[in-house]
Tab-separated table of C-alpha atoms in Angstrom:
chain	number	residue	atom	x	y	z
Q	1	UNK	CA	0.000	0.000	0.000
Q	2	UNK	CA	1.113	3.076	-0.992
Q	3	UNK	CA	1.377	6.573	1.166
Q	4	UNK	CA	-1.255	8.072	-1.098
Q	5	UNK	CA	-3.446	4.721	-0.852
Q	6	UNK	CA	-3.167	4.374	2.837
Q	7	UNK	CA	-4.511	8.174	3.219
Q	8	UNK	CA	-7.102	7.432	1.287
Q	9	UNK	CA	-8.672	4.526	3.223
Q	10	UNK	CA	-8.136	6.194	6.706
Q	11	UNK	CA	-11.290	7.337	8.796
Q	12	UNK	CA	-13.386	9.850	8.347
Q	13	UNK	CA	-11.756	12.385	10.709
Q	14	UNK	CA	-8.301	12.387	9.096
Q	15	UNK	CA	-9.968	12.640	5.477
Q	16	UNK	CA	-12.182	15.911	6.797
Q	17	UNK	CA	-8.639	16.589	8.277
Q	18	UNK	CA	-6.573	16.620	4.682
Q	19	UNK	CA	-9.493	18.611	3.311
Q	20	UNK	CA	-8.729	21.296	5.605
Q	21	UNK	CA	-5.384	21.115	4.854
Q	22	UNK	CA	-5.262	21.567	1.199
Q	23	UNK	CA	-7.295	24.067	1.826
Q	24	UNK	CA	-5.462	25.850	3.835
Q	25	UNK	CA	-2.315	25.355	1.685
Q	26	UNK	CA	-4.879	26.857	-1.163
Q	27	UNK	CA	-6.410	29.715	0.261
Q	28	UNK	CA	-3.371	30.528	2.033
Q	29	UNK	CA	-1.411	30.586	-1.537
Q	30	UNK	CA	-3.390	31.251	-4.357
Q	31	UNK	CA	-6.182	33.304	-1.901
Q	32	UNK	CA	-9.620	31.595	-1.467
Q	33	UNK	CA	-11.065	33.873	-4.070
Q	34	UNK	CA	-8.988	32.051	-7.056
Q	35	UNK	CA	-9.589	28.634	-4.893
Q	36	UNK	CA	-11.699	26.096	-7.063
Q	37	UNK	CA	-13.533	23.928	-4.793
Q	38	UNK	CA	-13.043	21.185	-7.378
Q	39	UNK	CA	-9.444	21.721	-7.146
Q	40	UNK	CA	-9.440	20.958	-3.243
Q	41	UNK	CA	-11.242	17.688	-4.536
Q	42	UNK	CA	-8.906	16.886	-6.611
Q	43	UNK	CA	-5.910	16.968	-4.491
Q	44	UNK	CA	-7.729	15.159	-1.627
Q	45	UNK	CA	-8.890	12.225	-4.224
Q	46	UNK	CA	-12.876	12.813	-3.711
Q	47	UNK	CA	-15.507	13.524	-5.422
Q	48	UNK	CA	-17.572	16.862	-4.792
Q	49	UNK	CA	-20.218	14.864	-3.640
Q	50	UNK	CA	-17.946	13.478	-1.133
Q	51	UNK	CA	-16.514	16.846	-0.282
Q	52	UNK	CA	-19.727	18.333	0.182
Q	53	UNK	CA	-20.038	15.801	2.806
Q	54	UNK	CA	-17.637	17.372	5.200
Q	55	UNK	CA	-17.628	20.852	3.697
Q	56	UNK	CA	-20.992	22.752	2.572
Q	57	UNK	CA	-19.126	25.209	0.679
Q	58	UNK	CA	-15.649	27.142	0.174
Q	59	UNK	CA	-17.013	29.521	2.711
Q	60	UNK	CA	-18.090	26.660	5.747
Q	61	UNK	CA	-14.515	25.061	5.079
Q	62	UNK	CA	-12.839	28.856	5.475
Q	63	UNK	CA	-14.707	29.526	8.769
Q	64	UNK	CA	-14.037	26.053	9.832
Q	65	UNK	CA	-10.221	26.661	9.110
Q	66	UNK	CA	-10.527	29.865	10.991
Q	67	UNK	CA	-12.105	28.988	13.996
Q	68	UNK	CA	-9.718	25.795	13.744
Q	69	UNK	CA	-6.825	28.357	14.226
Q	70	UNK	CA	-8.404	30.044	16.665
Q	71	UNK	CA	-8.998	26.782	19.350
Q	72	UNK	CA	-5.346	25.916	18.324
Q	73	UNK	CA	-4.343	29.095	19.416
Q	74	UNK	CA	-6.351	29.047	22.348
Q	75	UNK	CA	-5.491	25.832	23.640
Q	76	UNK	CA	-1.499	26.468	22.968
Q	77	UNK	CA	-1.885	29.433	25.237
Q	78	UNK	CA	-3.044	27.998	27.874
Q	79	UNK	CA	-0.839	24.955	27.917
Q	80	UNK	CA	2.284	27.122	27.885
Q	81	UNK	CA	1.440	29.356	30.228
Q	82	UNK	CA	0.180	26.454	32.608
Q	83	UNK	CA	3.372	25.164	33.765
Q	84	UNK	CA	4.879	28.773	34.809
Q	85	UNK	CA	4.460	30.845	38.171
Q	86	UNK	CA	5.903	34.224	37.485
Q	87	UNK	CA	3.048	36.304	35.703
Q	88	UNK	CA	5.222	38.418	33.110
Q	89	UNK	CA	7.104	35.168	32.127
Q	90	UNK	CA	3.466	33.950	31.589
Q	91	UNK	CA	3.062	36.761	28.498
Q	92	UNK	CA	6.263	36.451	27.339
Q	93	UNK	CA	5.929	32.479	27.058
Q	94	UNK	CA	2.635	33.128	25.273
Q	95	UNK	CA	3.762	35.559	22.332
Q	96	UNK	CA	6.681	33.255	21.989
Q	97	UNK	CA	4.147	30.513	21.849
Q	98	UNK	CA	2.110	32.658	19.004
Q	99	UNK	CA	5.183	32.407	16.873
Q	100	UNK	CA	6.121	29.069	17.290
Q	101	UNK	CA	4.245	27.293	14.724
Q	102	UNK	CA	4.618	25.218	11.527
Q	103	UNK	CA	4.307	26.509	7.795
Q	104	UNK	CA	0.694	25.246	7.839
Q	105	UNK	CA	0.091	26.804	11.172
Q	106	UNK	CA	1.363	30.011	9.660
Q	107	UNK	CA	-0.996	29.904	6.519
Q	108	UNK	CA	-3.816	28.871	8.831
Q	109	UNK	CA	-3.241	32.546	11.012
Q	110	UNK	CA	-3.113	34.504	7.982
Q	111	UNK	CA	-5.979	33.520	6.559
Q	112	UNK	CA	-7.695	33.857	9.755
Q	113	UNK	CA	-6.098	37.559	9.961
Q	114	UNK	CA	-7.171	38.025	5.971
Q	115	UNK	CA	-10.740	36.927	6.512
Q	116	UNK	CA	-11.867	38.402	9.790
Q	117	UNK	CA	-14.788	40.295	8.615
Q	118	UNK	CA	-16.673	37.439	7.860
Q	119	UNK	CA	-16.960	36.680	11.311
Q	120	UNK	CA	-19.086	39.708	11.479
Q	121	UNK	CA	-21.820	39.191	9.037
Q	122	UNK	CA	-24.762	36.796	10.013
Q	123	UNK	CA	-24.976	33.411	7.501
Q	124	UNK	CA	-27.681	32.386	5.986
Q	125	UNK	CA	-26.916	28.804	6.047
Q	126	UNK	CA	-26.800	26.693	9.351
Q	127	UNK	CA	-24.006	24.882	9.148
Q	128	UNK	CA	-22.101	28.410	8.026
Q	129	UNK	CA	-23.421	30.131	11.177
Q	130	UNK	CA	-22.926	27.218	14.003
Q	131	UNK	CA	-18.940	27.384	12.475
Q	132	UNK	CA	-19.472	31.564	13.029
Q	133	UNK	CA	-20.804	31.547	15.938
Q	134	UNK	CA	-17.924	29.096	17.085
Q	135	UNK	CA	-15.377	31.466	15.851
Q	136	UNK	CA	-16.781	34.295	17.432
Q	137	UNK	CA	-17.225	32.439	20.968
Q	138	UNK	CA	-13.362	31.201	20.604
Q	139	UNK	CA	-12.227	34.981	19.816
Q	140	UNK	CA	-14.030	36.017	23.195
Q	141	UNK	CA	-12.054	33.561	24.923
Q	142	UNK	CA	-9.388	34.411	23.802
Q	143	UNK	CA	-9.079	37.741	24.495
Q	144	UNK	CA	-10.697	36.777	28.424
Q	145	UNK	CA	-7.537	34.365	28.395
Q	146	UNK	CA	-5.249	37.170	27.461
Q	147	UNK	CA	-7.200	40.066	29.929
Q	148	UNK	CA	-6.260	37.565	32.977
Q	149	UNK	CA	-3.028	37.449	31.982
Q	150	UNK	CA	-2.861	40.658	31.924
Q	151	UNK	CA	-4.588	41.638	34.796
Q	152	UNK	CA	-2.066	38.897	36.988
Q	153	UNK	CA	0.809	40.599	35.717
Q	154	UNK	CA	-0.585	44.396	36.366
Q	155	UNK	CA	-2.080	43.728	39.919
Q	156	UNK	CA	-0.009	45.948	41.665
Q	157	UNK	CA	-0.767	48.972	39.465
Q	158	UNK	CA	-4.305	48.718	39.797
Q	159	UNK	CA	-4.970	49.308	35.697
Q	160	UNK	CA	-8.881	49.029	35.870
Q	161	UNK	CA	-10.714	45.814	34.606
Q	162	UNK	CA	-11.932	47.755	31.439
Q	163	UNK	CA	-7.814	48.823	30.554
Q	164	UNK	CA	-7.476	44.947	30.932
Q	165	UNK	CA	-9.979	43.999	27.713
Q	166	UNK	CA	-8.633	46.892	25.772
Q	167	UNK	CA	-4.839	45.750	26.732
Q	168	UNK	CA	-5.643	42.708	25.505
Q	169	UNK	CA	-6.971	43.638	22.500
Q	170	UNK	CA	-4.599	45.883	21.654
Q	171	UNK	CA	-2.012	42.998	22.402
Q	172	UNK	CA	-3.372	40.381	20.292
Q	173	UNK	CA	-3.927	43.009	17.773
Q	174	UNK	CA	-0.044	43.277	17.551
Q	175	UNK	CA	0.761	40.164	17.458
Q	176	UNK	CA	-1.527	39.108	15.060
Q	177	UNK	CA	-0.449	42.295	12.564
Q	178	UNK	CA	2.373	40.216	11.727
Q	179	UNK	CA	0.278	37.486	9.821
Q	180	UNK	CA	-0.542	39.933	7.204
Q	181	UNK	CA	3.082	41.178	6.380
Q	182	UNK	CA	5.158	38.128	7.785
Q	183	UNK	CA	6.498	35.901	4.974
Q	184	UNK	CA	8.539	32.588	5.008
Q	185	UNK	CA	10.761	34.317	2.064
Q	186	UNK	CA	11.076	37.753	3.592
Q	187	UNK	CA	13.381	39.499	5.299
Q	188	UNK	CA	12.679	38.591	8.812
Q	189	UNK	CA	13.034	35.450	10.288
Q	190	UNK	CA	9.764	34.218	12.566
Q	191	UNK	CA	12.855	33.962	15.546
Q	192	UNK	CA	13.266	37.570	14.877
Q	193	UNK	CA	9.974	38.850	14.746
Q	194	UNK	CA	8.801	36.859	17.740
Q	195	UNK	CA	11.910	38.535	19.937
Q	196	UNK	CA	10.651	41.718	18.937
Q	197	UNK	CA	7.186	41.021	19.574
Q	198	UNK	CA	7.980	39.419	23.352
Q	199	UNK	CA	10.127	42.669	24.229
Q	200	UNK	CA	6.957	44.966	22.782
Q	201	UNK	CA	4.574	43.006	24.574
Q	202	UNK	CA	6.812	42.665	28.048
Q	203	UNK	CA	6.841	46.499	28.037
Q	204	UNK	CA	3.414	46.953	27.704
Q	205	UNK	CA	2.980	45.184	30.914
Q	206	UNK	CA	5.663	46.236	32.679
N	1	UNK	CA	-31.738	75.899	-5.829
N	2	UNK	CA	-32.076	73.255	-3.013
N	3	UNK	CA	-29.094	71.810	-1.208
N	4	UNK	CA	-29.745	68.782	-2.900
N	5	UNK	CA	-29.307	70.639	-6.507
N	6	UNK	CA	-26.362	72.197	-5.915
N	7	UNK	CA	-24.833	69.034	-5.508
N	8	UNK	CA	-26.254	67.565	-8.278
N	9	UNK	CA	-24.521	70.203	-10.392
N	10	UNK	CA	-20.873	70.791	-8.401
N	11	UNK	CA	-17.967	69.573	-10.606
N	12	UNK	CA	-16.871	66.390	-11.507
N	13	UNK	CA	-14.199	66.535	-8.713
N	14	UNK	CA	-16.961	66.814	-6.026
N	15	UNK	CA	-19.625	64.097	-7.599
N	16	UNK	CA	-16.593	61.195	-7.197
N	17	UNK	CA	-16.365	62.778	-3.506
N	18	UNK	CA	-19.924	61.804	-3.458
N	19	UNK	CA	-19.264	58.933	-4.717
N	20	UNK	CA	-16.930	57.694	-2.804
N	21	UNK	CA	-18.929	58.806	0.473
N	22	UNK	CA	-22.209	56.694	-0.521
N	23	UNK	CA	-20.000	54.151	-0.745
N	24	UNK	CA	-18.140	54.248	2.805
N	25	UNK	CA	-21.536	54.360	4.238
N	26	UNK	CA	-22.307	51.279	2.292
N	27	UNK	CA	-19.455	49.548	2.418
N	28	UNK	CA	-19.027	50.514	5.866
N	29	UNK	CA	-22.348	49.911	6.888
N	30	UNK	CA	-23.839	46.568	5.281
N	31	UNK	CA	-20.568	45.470	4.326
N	32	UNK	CA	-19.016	45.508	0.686
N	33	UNK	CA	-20.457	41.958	-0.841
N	34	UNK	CA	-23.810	42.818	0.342
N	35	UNK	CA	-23.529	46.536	-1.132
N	36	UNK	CA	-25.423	46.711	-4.813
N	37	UNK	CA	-23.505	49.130	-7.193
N	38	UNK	CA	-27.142	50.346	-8.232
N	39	UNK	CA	-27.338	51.293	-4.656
N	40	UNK	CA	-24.590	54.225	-5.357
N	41	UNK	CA	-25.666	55.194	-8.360
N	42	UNK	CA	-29.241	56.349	-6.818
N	43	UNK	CA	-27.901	57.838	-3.937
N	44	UNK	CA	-25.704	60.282	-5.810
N	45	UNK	CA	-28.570	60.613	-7.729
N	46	UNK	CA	-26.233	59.576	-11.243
N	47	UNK	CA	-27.082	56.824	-13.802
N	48	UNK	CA	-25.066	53.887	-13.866
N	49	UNK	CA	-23.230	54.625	-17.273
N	50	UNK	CA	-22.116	58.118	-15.136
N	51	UNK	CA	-20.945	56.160	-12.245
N	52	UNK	CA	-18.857	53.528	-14.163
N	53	UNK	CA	-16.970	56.917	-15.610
N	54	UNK	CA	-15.953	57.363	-12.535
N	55	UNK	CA	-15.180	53.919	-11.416
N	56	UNK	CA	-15.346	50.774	-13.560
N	57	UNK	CA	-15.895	48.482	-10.951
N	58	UNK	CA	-17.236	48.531	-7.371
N	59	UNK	CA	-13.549	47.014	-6.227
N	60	UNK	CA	-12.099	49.867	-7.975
N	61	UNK	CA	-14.367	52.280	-5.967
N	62	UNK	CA	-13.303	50.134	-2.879
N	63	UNK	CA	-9.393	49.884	-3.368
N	64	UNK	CA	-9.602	53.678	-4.351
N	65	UNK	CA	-11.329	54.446	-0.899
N	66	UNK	CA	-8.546	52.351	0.256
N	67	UNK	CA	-5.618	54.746	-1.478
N	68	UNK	CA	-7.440	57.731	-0.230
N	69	UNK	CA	-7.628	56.776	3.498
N	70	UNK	CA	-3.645	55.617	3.343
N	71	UNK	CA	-3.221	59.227	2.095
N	72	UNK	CA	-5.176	60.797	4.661
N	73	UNK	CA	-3.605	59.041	7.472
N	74	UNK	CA	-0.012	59.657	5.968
N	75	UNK	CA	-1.128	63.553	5.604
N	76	UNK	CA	-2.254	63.826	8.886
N	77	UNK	CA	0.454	62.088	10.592
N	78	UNK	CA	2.919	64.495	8.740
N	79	UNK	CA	0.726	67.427	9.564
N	80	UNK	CA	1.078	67.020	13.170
N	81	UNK	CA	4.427	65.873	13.825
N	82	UNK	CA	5.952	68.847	11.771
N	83	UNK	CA	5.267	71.605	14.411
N	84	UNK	CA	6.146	69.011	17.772
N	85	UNK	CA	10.343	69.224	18.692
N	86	UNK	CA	10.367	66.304	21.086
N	87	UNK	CA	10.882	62.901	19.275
N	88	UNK	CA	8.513	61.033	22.076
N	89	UNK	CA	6.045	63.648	21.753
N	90	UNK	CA	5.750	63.603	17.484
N	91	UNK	CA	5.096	59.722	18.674
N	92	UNK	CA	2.366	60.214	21.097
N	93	UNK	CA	0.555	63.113	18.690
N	94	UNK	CA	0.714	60.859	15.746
N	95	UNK	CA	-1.139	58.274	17.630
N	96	UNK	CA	-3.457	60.639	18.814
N	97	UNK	CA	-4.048	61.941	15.762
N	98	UNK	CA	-4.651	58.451	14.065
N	99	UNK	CA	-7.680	58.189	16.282
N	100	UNK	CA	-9.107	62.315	16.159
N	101	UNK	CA	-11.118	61.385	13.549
N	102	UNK	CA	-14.674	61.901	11.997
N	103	UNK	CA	-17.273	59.039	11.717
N	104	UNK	CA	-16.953	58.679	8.100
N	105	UNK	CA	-13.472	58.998	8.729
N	106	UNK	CA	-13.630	55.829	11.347
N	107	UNK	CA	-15.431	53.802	8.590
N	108	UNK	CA	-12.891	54.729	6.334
N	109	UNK	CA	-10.137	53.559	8.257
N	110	UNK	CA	-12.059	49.835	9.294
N	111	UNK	CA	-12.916	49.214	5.511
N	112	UNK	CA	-8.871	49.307	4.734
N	113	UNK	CA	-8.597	47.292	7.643
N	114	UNK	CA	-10.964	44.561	6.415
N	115	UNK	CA	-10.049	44.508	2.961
N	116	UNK	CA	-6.288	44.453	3.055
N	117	UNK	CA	-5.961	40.349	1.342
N	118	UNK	CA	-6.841	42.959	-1.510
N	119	UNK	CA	-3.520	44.348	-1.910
N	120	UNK	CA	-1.785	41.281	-2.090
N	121	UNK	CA	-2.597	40.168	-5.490
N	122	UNK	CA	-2.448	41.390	-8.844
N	123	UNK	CA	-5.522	43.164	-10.837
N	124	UNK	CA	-6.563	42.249	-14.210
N	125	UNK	CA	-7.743	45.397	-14.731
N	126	UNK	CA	-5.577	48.379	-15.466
N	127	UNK	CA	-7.264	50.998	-13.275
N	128	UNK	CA	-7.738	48.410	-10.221
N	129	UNK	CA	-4.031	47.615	-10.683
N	130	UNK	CA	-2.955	51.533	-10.643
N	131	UNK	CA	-5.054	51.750	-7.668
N	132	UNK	CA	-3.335	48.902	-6.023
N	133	UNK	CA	-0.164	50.081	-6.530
N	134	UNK	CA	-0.706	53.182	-5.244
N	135	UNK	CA	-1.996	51.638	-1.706
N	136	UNK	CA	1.207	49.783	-1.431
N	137	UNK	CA	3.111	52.527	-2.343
N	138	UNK	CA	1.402	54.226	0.365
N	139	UNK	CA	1.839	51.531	3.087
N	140	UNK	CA	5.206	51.435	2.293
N	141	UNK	CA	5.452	55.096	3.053
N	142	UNK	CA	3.451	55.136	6.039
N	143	UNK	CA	5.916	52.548	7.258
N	144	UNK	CA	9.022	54.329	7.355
N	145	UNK	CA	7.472	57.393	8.036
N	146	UNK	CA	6.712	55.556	11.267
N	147	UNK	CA	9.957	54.180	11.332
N	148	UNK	CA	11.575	57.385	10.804
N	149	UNK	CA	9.581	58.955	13.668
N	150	UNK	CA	10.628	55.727	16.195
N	151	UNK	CA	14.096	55.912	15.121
N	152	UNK	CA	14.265	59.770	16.467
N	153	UNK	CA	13.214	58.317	19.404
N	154	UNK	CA	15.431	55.520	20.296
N	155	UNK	CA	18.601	56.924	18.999
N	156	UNK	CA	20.410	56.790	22.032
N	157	UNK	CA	19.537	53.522	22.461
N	158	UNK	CA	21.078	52.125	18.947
N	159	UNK	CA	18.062	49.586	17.992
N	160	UNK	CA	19.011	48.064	14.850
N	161	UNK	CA	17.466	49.592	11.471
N	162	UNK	CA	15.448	46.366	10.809
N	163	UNK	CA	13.984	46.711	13.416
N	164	UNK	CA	12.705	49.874	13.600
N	165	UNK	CA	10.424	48.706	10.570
N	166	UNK	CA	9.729	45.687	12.843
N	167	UNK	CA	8.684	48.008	15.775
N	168	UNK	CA	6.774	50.337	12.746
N	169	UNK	CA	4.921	47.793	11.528
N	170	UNK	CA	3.975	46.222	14.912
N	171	UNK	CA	3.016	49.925	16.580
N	172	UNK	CA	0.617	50.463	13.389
N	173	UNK	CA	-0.815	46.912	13.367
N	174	UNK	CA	-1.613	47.589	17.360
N	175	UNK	CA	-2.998	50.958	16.386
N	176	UNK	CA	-5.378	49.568	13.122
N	177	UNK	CA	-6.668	46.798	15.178
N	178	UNK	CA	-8.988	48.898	16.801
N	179	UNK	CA	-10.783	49.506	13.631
N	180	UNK	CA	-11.739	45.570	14.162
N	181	UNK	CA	-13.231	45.923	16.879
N	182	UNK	CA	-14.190	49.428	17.917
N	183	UNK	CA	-17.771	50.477	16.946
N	184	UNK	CA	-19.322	53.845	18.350
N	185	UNK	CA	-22.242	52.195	20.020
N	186	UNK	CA	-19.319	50.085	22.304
N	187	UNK	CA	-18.300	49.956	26.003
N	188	UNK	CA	-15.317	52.191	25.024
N	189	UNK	CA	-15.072	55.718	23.836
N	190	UNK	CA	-12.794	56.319	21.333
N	191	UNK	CA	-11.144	58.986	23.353
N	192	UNK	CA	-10.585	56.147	25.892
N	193	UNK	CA	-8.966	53.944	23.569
N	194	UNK	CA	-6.850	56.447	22.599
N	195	UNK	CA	-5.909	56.903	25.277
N	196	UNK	CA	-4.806	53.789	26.248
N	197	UNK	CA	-2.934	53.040	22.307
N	198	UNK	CA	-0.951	56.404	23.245
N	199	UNK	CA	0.331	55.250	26.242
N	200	UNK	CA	1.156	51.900	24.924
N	201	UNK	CA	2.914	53.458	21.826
N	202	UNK	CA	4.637	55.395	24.404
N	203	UNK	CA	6.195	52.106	26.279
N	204	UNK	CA	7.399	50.347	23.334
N	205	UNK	CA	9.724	53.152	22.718
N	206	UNK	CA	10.485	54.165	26.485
């Protein structure tokens, strides 16, 4: 059995799983505009029928690839920052975490970055909205996770509770930024950009 | 002759003004795919054959609100930074400024923000493709105009060139993410953002 053969014939899960990933390498390269659905097919080995299956349309995969990122992200935050006590080493293992990610992982954040405003609109179809609405619950999270850091790491100052959301916006705003000029080709290294980023975030806090 | 006739006959210059205002609201408001180029047309009152002579194509209207804004926000910055001697002080104005803004002005700015992906590939058509160009021509000025004004400021401390247009880029992807998420129904002023952005603007070049 072949590589290729054996991928085909796995479960369920890991097929819906190498959908999302030549999607992402897709929509992450050529853009999801000038993304055929057929071609995603096509490189997975199914037919649309089959793809429709997982995948309503381009637009359910893309939100499902977005809020994908977003529980990856979530979930890598919180298991970083688990196993440390001081709370400014907390933030700075966190933005280090942010930039500590694979190709894929990279594609996956800016296309969540390129695509953010339509998390905004209401869907029309169900399966579309449930993925939305997911997104939009994980991004809430997410920016609670990062207002407690914050918060632990300001106590003394007394910054009010409000500061803390905006803080944390304004963090993850930063931090995200990079997604949309960041490339593997540039002139920048990921290790360089993240030191930056740990410093700028530190001093926020500090 | 009403208001509403005297606009109808100002020059050419100030019916693509109009233009371009009908469609921040629009754009702005119901968002750009839901936005009907017809929609335009009636409310400056022109025929659609009129309109397309000023743009051909509703993402020509949108990457030329795009160009516009960049301009704007370059202007301004320069504006108020010219007359301020104190190289933290040009920092903390600029900031200020980037957020002393009108409504339309606001709407402006989050449009940019949400359609960025747009400046990343090549048009087809010509007068898109000028258009294009000229936003990342602008970007790229805005940058090191940033980076010029951050470099005044940390001289004595000798950060590296790179990353001054590291730190640029960073400060104004903290400072656009607001456009995300601020709306002027929210918990937070704008003033009190502001605010806050200044003061972290402030720290990262402390």
């Amino acid at each position: 059995m072949t590589v290729d053969e054996q991928e085909r014939t796995e479960s369920p899960r890991s097929k819906r799983r190498m959908i999302l990933d030549a999607a992402i390498d897709n929509f992450g390269g050529v853009g999801f505009e000038h993304t055929k659905w057929a071609t995603i097919a096509d490189e997975v080995g199914i037919g649309q029928t089959a793809l429709y299956h997982y995948f309503e349309s381009k637009v359910h995969c893309l939100l499902t690839i977005m809020s994908t990122e977003l529980e990856r992200s979530l979930e890598r935050t919180r298991t970083v920052t688990a196993g440390v006590d001081d709370p400014g080493e907390k933030i700075r293992v966190a933005v280090a975490a942010a930039f500590d990610v694979t190709q894929r992982e990279a594609l996956q954040a800016r296309i969540l970055m390129s695509h953010q405003d339509l998390l905004v609109g209401e869907r029309s179809s169900k399966r579309e909205e449930a993925e939305r609405q997911r997104a939009r619950e994980l991004v809430r999270e997410i920016e609670h996770e990062w207002a407690g850091l914050i918060k632990a790491a300001t106590t003394a100052r007394r910054r009010r509770k409000d500061d803390q959301i905006v803080l944390a916006r304004l963090m993850l705003g930063m931090i995200n930024s990079v997604w949309r000029w960041y490339r593997p080709e540039g002139a920048h290294s990921l290790e360089e950009i993240s030191g930056v980023v740990v410093d700028s975030c530190a001093r926020l806090i500090d």
